[in-house]
Amino acid sequence: MSQKCESTNLGAPRVCSIADALDVVGERWSLLVLRELGFGVHRFKDIQVNTGAPRETLALRLRKLEEAGVIERRRYCDRPPRDEYVLTAAGRDLAPVLIALRVWGERHVTPAPAVG
């Protein structure tokens, strides 16, 4: 574990970069958006279908990730105005985190497919 978290901080919340990171990407829909962008899915409707996120929730998560500098919105059509979303360098740096989370989930959470 990194020393970026204070090891002793009795009587107050611990100051920690893990907690700070979770404020940005630690919500289910945010992580699933990052998964989709990593798979090359860039358009709102496709992200919505692949994640199952409610439209309003997805719009909020995309905005939050954009404001945090994790994703970038790019216009791909002017009439009608249409945008797509891409990972920034900060977003691409999350790939190992998502891979580790997937591996952990496969190992400890997702049941193995039935053989038979």
XYZ file of C-alpha atoms in Angstrom:
116
model
C 0.000 0.000 0.000
C 1.285 3.429 -0.888
C 2.399 5.886 1.765
C 0.130 8.510 0.106
C -2.416 7.844 2.863
C -1.590 9.067 6.334
C -1.086 5.994 8.517
C -2.191 7.678 11.723
C -4.801 10.354 11.972
C -6.715 9.687 15.165
C -9.894 11.656 15.660
C -10.249 12.927 12.086
C -10.947 11.464 8.661
C -7.849 10.046 7.019
C -6.400 12.179 4.215
C -5.904 9.777 1.324
C -5.453 9.835 -2.442
C -7.535 6.639 -2.679
C -10.510 8.515 -1.216
C -9.843 11.419 -3.584
C -9.751 9.068 -6.584
C -12.987 7.407 -5.479
C -14.663 10.817 -5.427
C -13.975 11.007 -9.167
C -14.350 7.423 -10.435
C -15.658 5.343 -7.547
C -19.269 5.125 -8.613
C -20.689 2.166 -10.579
C -21.807 4.094 -13.660
C -18.545 6.039 -13.863
C -16.512 2.836 -13.893
C -18.794 1.296 -16.511
C -18.454 4.412 -18.689
C -14.674 4.077 -18.461
C -14.966 0.389 -19.373
C -16.979 1.241 -22.485
C -14.636 4.024 -23.576
C -11.741 1.594 -23.121
C -13.549 -0.832 -25.431
C -13.851 1.918 -28.059
C -17.519 2.785 -27.475
C -17.734 6.586 -27.702
C -21.327 7.642 -28.336
C -23.877 8.388 -25.627
C -26.577 5.989 -26.826
C -24.115 3.102 -27.230
C -22.643 3.730 -23.772
C -26.168 3.842 -22.349
C -27.170 0.555 -23.989
C -23.970 -1.252 -22.958
C -24.049 -0.063 -19.343
C -27.801 -0.003 -18.734
C -27.422 3.411 -17.082
C -30.493 5.631 -16.896
C -30.173 8.536 -19.367
C -30.093 11.273 -16.715
C -27.597 9.383 -14.557
C -25.327 8.760 -17.527
C -25.398 12.434 -18.517
C -24.405 13.418 -14.967
C -21.568 10.884 -14.823
C -20.197 11.933 -18.204
C -20.261 15.580 -17.112
C -18.488 14.765 -13.834
C -15.803 12.708 -15.589
C -15.320 15.498 -18.123
C -15.019 18.150 -15.400
C -12.437 15.966 -13.629
C -10.362 15.701 -16.819
C -10.820 11.930 -17.152
C -12.746 12.113 -20.430
C -13.144 14.657 -23.185
C -16.228 15.467 -25.246
C -15.741 15.919 -28.987
C -18.246 17.117 -31.565
C -18.612 14.648 -34.436
C -21.684 16.180 -36.112
C -22.858 19.791 -36.306
C -26.380 19.198 -37.689
C -27.842 17.991 -35.470
C -25.183 18.650 -32.826
C -23.759 15.308 -31.662
C -20.843 14.627 -29.350
C -18.768 11.595 -28.543
C -16.567 10.887 -25.554
C -12.920 9.818 -25.429
C -10.486 9.055 -22.647
C -7.875 11.663 -21.797
C -4.391 10.651 -20.649
C -5.760 10.571 -17.089
C -8.570 8.271 -18.235
C -6.179 5.968 -20.098
C -4.066 5.743 -16.943
C -7.040 4.044 -15.262
C -6.791 0.983 -17.562
C -4.654 -1.078 -15.134
C -7.096 -0.265 -12.319
C -10.066 -1.482 -14.379
C -8.179 -4.624 -15.431
C -7.292 -5.380 -11.807
C -10.918 -4.825 -10.764
C -12.126 -7.169 -13.527
C -9.633 -9.877 -12.511
C -10.616 -9.530 -8.851
C -14.302 -9.741 -9.781
C -13.727 -12.851 -11.890
C -11.783 -14.472 -9.076
C -13.940 -13.526 -6.086
C -17.397 -12.354 -7.174
C -18.660 -13.531 -10.554
C -19.674 -17.186 -10.416
C -17.907 -19.492 -12.829
C -20.092 -20.638 -15.738
C -21.732 -24.022 -15.219
C -20.019 -26.846 -17.059
C -22.212 -29.471 -18.463
